[in-house]
Coordinates of C-alpha atoms and ligand atoms in Angstrom, one line a residue:
M146 CA -23.3 -23.5 45.1
S147 CA -25.8 -26.2 46.3
A148 CA -28.0 -25.4 49.3
K149 CA -25.9 -27.9 51.3
A150 CA -22.6 -26.3 50.3
V151 CA -24.1 -22.9 51.3
E152 CA -24.9 -24.2 54.8
A153 CA -21.5 -25.8 55.3
W154 CA -19.9 -22.5 54.2
Q155 CA -22.1 -20.5 56.5
L156 CA -21.4 -22.7 59.5
D157 CA -17.6 -22.5 59.0
H158 CA -17.8 -18.7 58.7
L159 CA -20.2 -18.3 61.5
K160 CA -18.0 -20.2 64.0
A161 CA -15.0 -18.1 62.9
M162 CA -17.0 -14.8 63.1
V163 CA -18.3 -15.5 66.6
S164 CA -14.8 -16.1 67.9
Y165 CA -13.6 -13.0 66.0
V166 CA -16.0 -10.6 67.5
Y167 CA -15.7 -12.2 71.0
Q168 CA -11.9 -11.6 70.9
R169 CA -11.9 -8.2 69.2
I170 CA -14.9 -6.2 70.3
P171 CA -15.4 -5.7 74.0
F172 CA -19.2 -5.1 73.5
Y173 CA -19.6 -8.6 72.1
K174 CA -17.5 -10.2 74.8
Q175 CA -19.7 -8.5 77.4
S176 CA -22.9 -9.3 75.6
F177 CA -22.1 -13.0 75.1
D178 CA -20.8 -13.3 78.7
D179 CA -24.0 -11.7 80.0
A180 CA -26.1 -14.2 78.0
G181 CA -24.0 -17.1 79.2
V182 CA -22.9 -18.2 75.7
S183 CA -19.4 -18.7 74.4
P184 CA -18.1 -19.1 70.9
S185 CA -17.6 -22.9 71.5
D186 CA -21.4 -23.2 71.9
I187 CA -21.8 -22.8 68.1
G188 CA -21.9 -26.3 66.7
H189 CA -24.8 -25.9 64.2
L190 CA -26.3 -23.1 62.3
S191 CA -29.4 -23.3 64.6
D192 CA -27.2 -22.4 67.5
L193 CA -27.2 -18.9 66.2
T194 CA -30.4 -18.3 68.1
K195 CA -28.5 -18.7 71.4
L196 CA -26.7 -15.4 70.7
P197 CA -28.1 -12.1 71.8
F198 CA -29.3 -9.5 69.3
T199 CA -27.5 -6.4 68.3
E200 CA -29.7 -3.2 68.3
K201 CA -29.3 0.1 66.5
Q202 CA -28.9 1.7 69.9
H203 CA -25.8 -0.4 70.5
L204 CA -24.2 1.2 67.4
R205 CA -25.3 4.6 68.6
D206 CA -23.8 4.0 72.0
A207 CA -20.5 3.0 70.4
Y208 CA -20.4 6.1 68.3
P209 CA -18.1 6.6 66.4
F210 CA -15.7 3.7 66.3
G211 CA -16.5 1.6 69.4
L212 CA -17.6 -1.5 67.5
F213 CA -14.7 -1.6 65.0
A214 CA -12.9 -4.9 65.1
V215 CA -9.7 -3.8 63.3
E216 CA -6.9 -1.3 64.0
R217 CA -7.4 2.1 62.5
D218 CA -4.7 1.7 59.9
E219 CA -6.7 -1.1 58.3
V220 CA -9.8 1.1 57.9
V221 CA -10.0 2.5 54.4
R222 CA -13.5 4.1 54.4
I223 CA -16.3 5.0 56.7
H224 CA -20.0 5.6 56.0
A225 CA -22.6 6.9 58.5
S226 CA -26.4 7.0 58.8
S227 CA -28.0 10.4 58.6
G228 CA -28.8 10.5 62.3
T229 CA -32.2 12.2 61.6
T230 CA -33.9 10.1 64.2
G231 CA -31.1 10.1 66.8
Q232 CA -27.3 9.8 67.1
A233 CA -25.8 8.8 63.7
T234 CA -24.2 5.3 63.4
V235 CA -20.8 4.8 61.8
V236 CA -19.7 1.7 59.8
G237 CA -16.1 1.1 58.7
Y238 CA -14.7 -0.9 55.9
T239 CA -11.3 -2.6 55.3
R240 CA -10.0 -2.9 51.7
N241 CA -11.4 -6.5 51.8
D242 CA -14.8 -5.3 52.9
L243 CA -15.0 -2.9 50.0
T244 CA -14.0 -5.7 47.6
D245 CA -16.8 -7.9 49.0
W246 CA -19.3 -5.1 48.7
G247 CA -18.4 -4.4 45.1
E248 CA -18.7 -8.1 44.4
C249 CA -22.1 -8.4 46.0
F250 CA -23.5 -5.3 44.1
G251 CA -21.7 -6.4 41.0
R252 CA -23.5 -9.8 41.0
F253 CA -26.8 -8.1 41.0
L254 CA -25.8 -5.8 38.1
V255 CA -25.0 -9.0 36.2
A256 CA -28.3 -10.5 37.2
A257 CA -29.9 -7.4 35.7
G258 CA -28.1 -8.0 32.4
A259 CA -25.1 -5.7 32.8
T260 CA -21.9 -6.4 30.9
A261 CA -18.6 -4.6 30.4
Q262 CA -20.3 -2.6 27.7
S263 CA -22.9 -1.3 30.1
V264 CA -23.2 2.3 31.2
V265 CA -24.4 2.4 34.8
Q266 CA -25.8 5.8 35.9
V267 CA -25.6 6.1 39.7
A268 CA -28.3 8.5 40.8
Y269 CA -28.2 7.6 44.5
G270 CA -26.8 10.3 46.7
Y271 CA -23.0 10.1 47.2
G272 CA -21.4 10.9 50.5
L273 CA -21.8 9.4 53.9
F274 CA -24.9 7.6 52.7
T275 CA -24.0 4.2 51.3
G276 CA -26.2 4.3 48.2
G277 CA -24.0 6.2 45.8
L278 CA -20.6 4.6 46.4
G279 CA -22.1 1.1 46.9
A280 CA -23.6 1.1 43.5
H281 CA -20.5 2.8 42.1
Q282 CA -18.0 0.1 43.2
G283 CA -20.4 -2.6 42.1
G284 CA -20.4 -1.2 38.6
E285 CA -16.6 -0.8 38.6
A286 CA -16.1 -4.3 40.0
I287 CA -17.6 -5.9 36.9
G288 CA -16.1 -3.4 34.4
C289 CA -19.0 -1.2 33.5
T290 CA -18.7 2.4 32.6
V291 CA -20.0 4.2 35.8
V292 CA -21.6 7.7 35.6
P293 CA -21.3 9.0 39.2
I294 CA -23.9 11.7 38.8
S295 CA -25.4 11.4 42.3
S296 CA -29.0 12.3 43.1
G297 CA -30.6 15.6 42.0
N298 CA -30.3 17.7 38.9
T299 CA -33.0 15.8 37.1
R300 CA -32.5 17.7 33.8
R301 CA -28.9 16.5 33.7
Q302 CA -29.9 12.9 34.5
I303 CA -32.0 12.9 31.4
Q304 CA -29.2 14.5 29.4
C305 CA -26.9 11.7 30.5
F306 CA -29.4 9.0 29.4
K307 CA -29.3 10.6 26.0
D308 CA -25.7 11.5 25.6
F309 CA -24.0 8.6 27.3
G310 CA -26.4 5.9 26.3
T311 CA -27.1 4.8 29.9
D312 CA -28.6 1.3 30.0
I313 CA -28.7 0.7 33.8
L314 CA -30.0 3.2 36.3
C315 CA -29.5 3.0 40.1
C316 CA -31.5 5.2 42.5
T317 CA -34.6 5.2 44.7
P318 CA -37.9 4.1 43.2
S319 CA -39.5 7.5 43.9
Y320 CA -36.6 9.3 42.2
A321 CA -36.8 7.0 39.2
L322 CA -40.5 7.9 38.8
H323 CA -39.7 11.6 39.2
I324 CA -37.0 11.4 36.4
A325 CA -39.5 9.5 34.2
E326 CA -42.2 12.1 34.7
S327 CA -39.8 15.0 34.0
A328 CA -38.5 13.3 30.8
I329 CA -42.0 12.8 29.5
E330 CA -42.8 16.4 30.4
Q331 CA -39.8 17.6 28.4
G332 CA -41.3 15.7 25.4
F333 CA -39.2 12.5 25.5
D334 CA -40.6 9.1 24.9
P335 CA -38.1 7.3 27.2
P336 CA -38.7 3.7 25.9
K337 CA -37.9 5.0 22.4
D338 CA -35.5 7.8 23.0
F339 CA -33.2 6.2 25.6
R340 CA -31.3 2.9 25.8
L341 CA -32.3 2.0 29.4
S342 CA -32.8 -1.7 29.9
A343 CA -32.8 -2.2 33.7
A344 CA -32.8 -0.3 37.0
L345 CA -31.6 -1.4 40.4
L346 CA -33.9 0.6 42.7
G347 CA -33.8 0.5 46.5
A348 CA -33.5 2.3 49.8
E349 CA -37.3 2.5 50.2
P350 CA -40.1 0.1 49.8
C351 CA -41.8 -0.1 46.3
S352 CA -45.1 -1.7 45.6
E353 CA -45.9 -3.8 42.5
G354 CA -48.0 -0.9 41.1
L355 CA -45.2 1.6 41.4
R356 CA -42.8 -0.9 39.8
Q357 CA -45.0 -1.3 36.8
E358 CA -45.4 2.4 36.4
I359 CA -41.7 3.0 36.5
E360 CA -41.1 0.1 34.0
A361 CA -43.7 1.3 31.6
K362 CA -42.6 4.9 31.7
L363 CA -38.9 4.3 31.3
G364 CA -39.1 1.1 29.2
L365 CA -36.9 -1.0 31.5
R366 CA -37.1 -3.9 33.9
M367 CA -36.9 -2.9 37.6
H368 CA -34.9 -5.0 40.1
D369 CA -35.7 -4.3 43.7
I370 CA -32.4 -4.1 45.7
Y371 CA -32.0 -4.2 49.4
G372 CA -29.4 -3.3 51.9
L373 CA -28.7 -1.1 54.9
S374 CA -25.7 0.8 55.9
E375 CA -25.2 -1.0 59.2
V376 CA -25.0 -4.4 57.5
M377 CA -23.0 -3.2 54.4
G378 CA -25.0 -0.9 52.2
P379 CA -27.0 -1.7 49.0
G380 CA -26.3 -5.2 47.7
V381 CA -27.3 -7.4 50.6
A382 CA -30.2 -8.9 48.6
C383 CA -31.7 -8.2 45.1
E384 CA -34.2 -9.5 42.6
C385 CA -33.1 -11.6 39.6
A386 CA -34.9 -11.4 36.3
Q387 CA -37.7 -13.5 37.7
Q388 CA -38.7 -10.5 39.9
N389 CA -40.0 -12.9 42.5
G390 CA -38.2 -12.3 45.7
L391 CA -34.7 -10.9 46.5
H392 CA -31.8 -13.4 46.6
V393 CA -29.7 -12.8 49.8
C394 CA -25.9 -13.0 49.4
E395 CA -25.9 -16.0 51.7
D396 CA -22.1 -16.4 51.4
H397 CA -21.7 -13.1 53.2
F398 CA -24.9 -12.9 55.4
I399 CA -27.2 -15.1 57.4
V400 CA -30.8 -13.9 57.3
E401 CA -33.3 -14.8 60.0
I402 CA -36.9 -13.8 60.2
V403 CA -38.2 -13.3 63.8
D404 CA -41.5 -12.2 65.3
P405 CA -40.9 -8.6 66.3
E406 CA -42.8 -9.0 69.6
T407 CA -41.5 -12.4 70.9
L408 CA -38.2 -12.3 68.9
E409 CA -38.6 -16.0 68.2
P410 CA -37.8 -17.2 64.7
V411 CA -40.8 -17.7 62.4
G412 CA -41.2 -20.3 59.7
D413 CA -40.6 -19.8 56.0
G414 CA -43.4 -17.9 54.3
Q415 CA -44.3 -16.1 57.6
W416 CA -43.9 -12.3 57.8
G417 CA -41.6 -10.9 60.5
E418 CA -38.6 -8.8 61.1
A419 CA -35.3 -9.5 59.2
V420 CA -32.3 -10.0 61.3
F421 CA -28.8 -10.2 59.7
T422 CA -25.5 -11.7 60.8
T423 CA -22.4 -10.8 58.8
L424 CA -20.1 -13.7 57.9
T425 CA -17.1 -12.0 56.2
K426 CA -17.0 -8.4 57.4
Q427 CA -13.7 -7.4 59.0
C428 CA -14.2 -3.9 60.3
S429 CA -17.8 -3.7 61.4
P430 CA -19.1 -7.2 61.8
L431 CA -22.6 -7.7 63.3
I432 CA -24.2 -10.6 65.1
R433 CA -28.0 -10.9 64.8
Y434 CA -28.6 -7.3 63.9
R435 CA -32.3 -6.2 64.1
T436 CA -33.2 -4.3 61.0
H437 CA -36.9 -3.6 61.9
D438 CA -37.6 -4.3 58.2
V439 CA -40.7 -6.5 57.7
T440 CA -40.4 -9.3 55.1
R441 CA -40.5 -13.1 54.9
I442 CA -38.5 -16.0 53.4
L443 CA -40.0 -17.2 50.2
P444 CA -40.0 -21.0 50.3
G445 CA -38.9 -23.1 47.3
E446 CA -36.4 -22.7 44.6
C447 CA -36.2 -19.8 42.1
A448 CA -36.7 -20.5 38.4
C449 CA -33.4 -18.7 37.7
G450 CA -31.4 -21.5 39.3
R451 CA -29.7 -19.5 42.0
T452 CA -29.6 -21.3 45.3
F453 CA -29.4 -18.4 47.6
R454 CA -32.7 -18.0 49.5
R455 CA -35.1 -15.2 48.7
I456 CA -36.7 -12.7 50.9
D457 CA -40.0 -11.0 49.9
R458 CA -40.0 -7.3 49.0
I459 CA -39.8 -5.2 52.2
R460 CA -43.4 -4.4 53.3
G461 CA -42.3 -1.6 55.6
R462 CA -40.5 -1.0 58.9
T463 CA -41.9 -2.3 62.2
D464 CA -41.8 1.4 63.3
D465 CA -43.5 2.7 60.1
M466 CA -46.4 0.5 60.7
L467 CA -49.5 2.6 61.3
I468 CA -52.2 1.5 63.6
I469 CA -55.4 3.0 62.2
R470 CA -58.3 2.3 64.5
G471 CA -56.6 -0.8 65.8
V472 CA -55.6 -2.2 62.4
N473 CA -51.9 -2.6 61.3
V474 CA -51.3 -0.8 58.0
F475 CA -48.1 -0.4 56.1
P476 CA -47.8 2.6 53.6
S477 CA -46.8 0.0 51.0
Q478 CA -50.2 -1.6 51.2
I479 CA -51.8 1.8 50.5
E480 CA -49.5 2.3 47.6
E481 CA -50.3 -1.1 46.2
V482 CA -54.0 -0.1 45.9
I483 CA -53.6 3.5 44.6
T484 CA -51.2 2.5 41.9
R485 CA -54.0 0.4 40.3
F486 CA -55.8 3.6 39.3
E487 CA -54.8 5.3 36.0
D488 CA -56.4 8.6 36.9
I489 CA -54.1 9.2 39.9
T490 CA -50.3 9.4 40.2
A491 CA -48.2 7.1 42.4
Q492 CA -47.3 10.1 44.6
Y493 CA -49.1 10.1 47.9
Q494 CA -48.9 11.3 51.4
I495 CA -50.5 9.9 54.6
V496 CA -51.4 12.7 56.9
L497 CA -51.9 11.6 60.5
T498 CA -54.3 13.9 62.4
S499 CA -56.1 13.8 65.6
K500 CA -59.6 15.0 64.8
T501 CA -61.0 12.4 67.0
P502 CA -59.6 10.7 70.1
L503 CA -58.5 7.8 67.9
D504 CA -55.7 8.4 65.5
Q505 CA -57.1 9.3 62.1
A506 CA -55.3 9.0 58.8
E507 CA -56.0 11.1 55.8
L508 CA -54.6 9.9 52.5
W509 CA -53.7 12.6 50.0
I510 CA -53.5 11.5 46.4
E511 CA -53.3 13.6 43.3
T512 CA -54.9 13.1 39.8
V513 CA -52.9 12.9 36.6
A514 CA -52.8 16.1 34.6
E515 CA -55.3 14.8 32.1
F516 CA -58.0 14.2 34.6
P517 CA -60.9 16.7 34.5
F518 CA -60.3 17.9 38.0
D519 CA -63.2 20.5 37.9
E520 CA -65.9 17.9 37.2
V521 CA -67.0 17.4 40.7
R522 CA -69.1 14.3 40.0
K523 CA -66.3 12.5 38.3
L524 CA -64.0 13.4 41.2
E525 CA -66.4 12.2 43.8
A526 CA -67.0 8.9 41.9
L527 CA -63.2 8.3 41.7
R528 CA -62.8 9.1 45.4
K529 CA -65.5 6.6 46.3
T530 CA -64.1 3.8 44.2
I531 CA -60.6 4.3 45.7
S532 CA -62.0 4.5 49.3
G533 CA -63.9 1.2 48.7
E534 CA -60.8 -0.6 47.3
L535 CA -58.7 0.6 50.2
K536 CA -61.3 -0.5 52.7
S537 CA -61.5 -4.0 51.3
S538 CA -57.7 -4.3 51.0
L539 CA -56.7 -2.8 54.4
Q540 CA -59.8 -3.9 56.4
V541 CA -60.1 -0.4 57.7
A542 CA -61.5 2.9 56.3
V543 CA -59.1 5.7 55.3
D544 CA -60.2 9.3 54.5
V545 CA -59.2 9.9 50.9
K546 CA -58.5 13.4 49.8
I547 CA -57.9 14.0 46.1
V548 CA -55.7 17.0 45.4
E549 CA -54.7 18.8 42.1
P550 CA -51.8 17.5 40.1
K551 CA -48.3 18.4 41.4
T552 CA -49.6 19.3 44.8
I553 CA -47.7 16.6 46.6
E554 CA -44.0 17.3 47.3
R555 CA -41.5 15.4 45.2
F556 CA -38.3 14.1 46.6
E557 CA -34.9 13.4 45.1
G558 CA -33.9 10.9 47.7
K559 CA -36.2 8.9 50.0
A560 CA -39.8 10.0 49.7
R561 CA -41.5 11.3 52.8
R562 CA -44.8 9.5 52.8
I563 CA -46.0 10.0 56.3
V564 CA -46.8 13.5 57.7
D565 CA -47.5 13.4 61.4
R566 CA -49.8 16.3 62.4
R567 CA -50.9 14.7 65.6
E568 CA -50.6 16.8 68.7
R569 CA -48.0 15.5 71.1
K570 CA -49.1 15.4 74.7
Ligands
ZN748 ZN1 -33.8 -16.0 41.0

């Protein structure tokens, strides 16, 4: 599909989608009417900016089925967010929606080298969370052998690598690292002992350093995959073998990058918040959904030849952004620095304290098992070097605290990197 053909396709589908939601979902009729726009105002793709945004709160307010656009007998599946930070949000799928989802994820498996002979091990959690079943139907869509092991039970994950000859792994980056560390601890040499060739890892940001560590330890190529349950689930965008940006499935979604403060679109190459409009979803379509994920459009064409535009790897969430003494810091930037050091692991926690009137951040990192932790001078020298690099990279000082190996809690799903110990007033 040429870039021109993509635009023509998007415009046709956008026009149809805007009329569809206006007629079928009272929330959108009201919101367009309030903003003084009607479906007939969409003549060009740039007219999208005339439409109001959809916020997560709108989905919460409509809990559970208030934003569904189809009759209930057409809904074949629902998924829901965990609701850990408020009312859960529910997303529904028609049979067609599931087919599209499988196709989107399936494409990315193919980009990672999967064939009908591949064994795809899905170590994302199954359930209301979209990770497990999203990867599952992607694998089935292209005829792979899917191993629906779900997350957890790390010993069994390793056993499956060995016994089933898994070549493609799907899970979170932190869990992939945990599996790798456990396998090595059990005496395996994963690049030699397993047949792994690629991993589609997502659901949390992953720095270049963490990627390299996972790739080296497991002996595979890691493809960063992006998605969120409100928009579909995993498979909205993913890296190709170039590992240089994530191609968005632009035949199903329009991506915009906006300034999170002004909500005005920013130019290609500029960082901002990703906003998605679905073009083909039947049950839970969304117009200009604010993700709060921070990324940018990578200008230019990809060497792989795909024409779908690329977003950069997610830097963090607008609400994960820490403000340390007035400076904006994303946990991913900290990770980028600490993963350059061989003497420490990629596991870390940022502990927010309030020792002083200004918010203070303490960074907890741990040494690898081989590091002579009892040699105080070596430890202090390491701490100083890391603090220096962090300061030059973040433009602000962070208190570094080095702890013994295996002190920092491991997670089987999304890692909890920020611990907030500030006193609430
Ligand atoms: Zn590419």
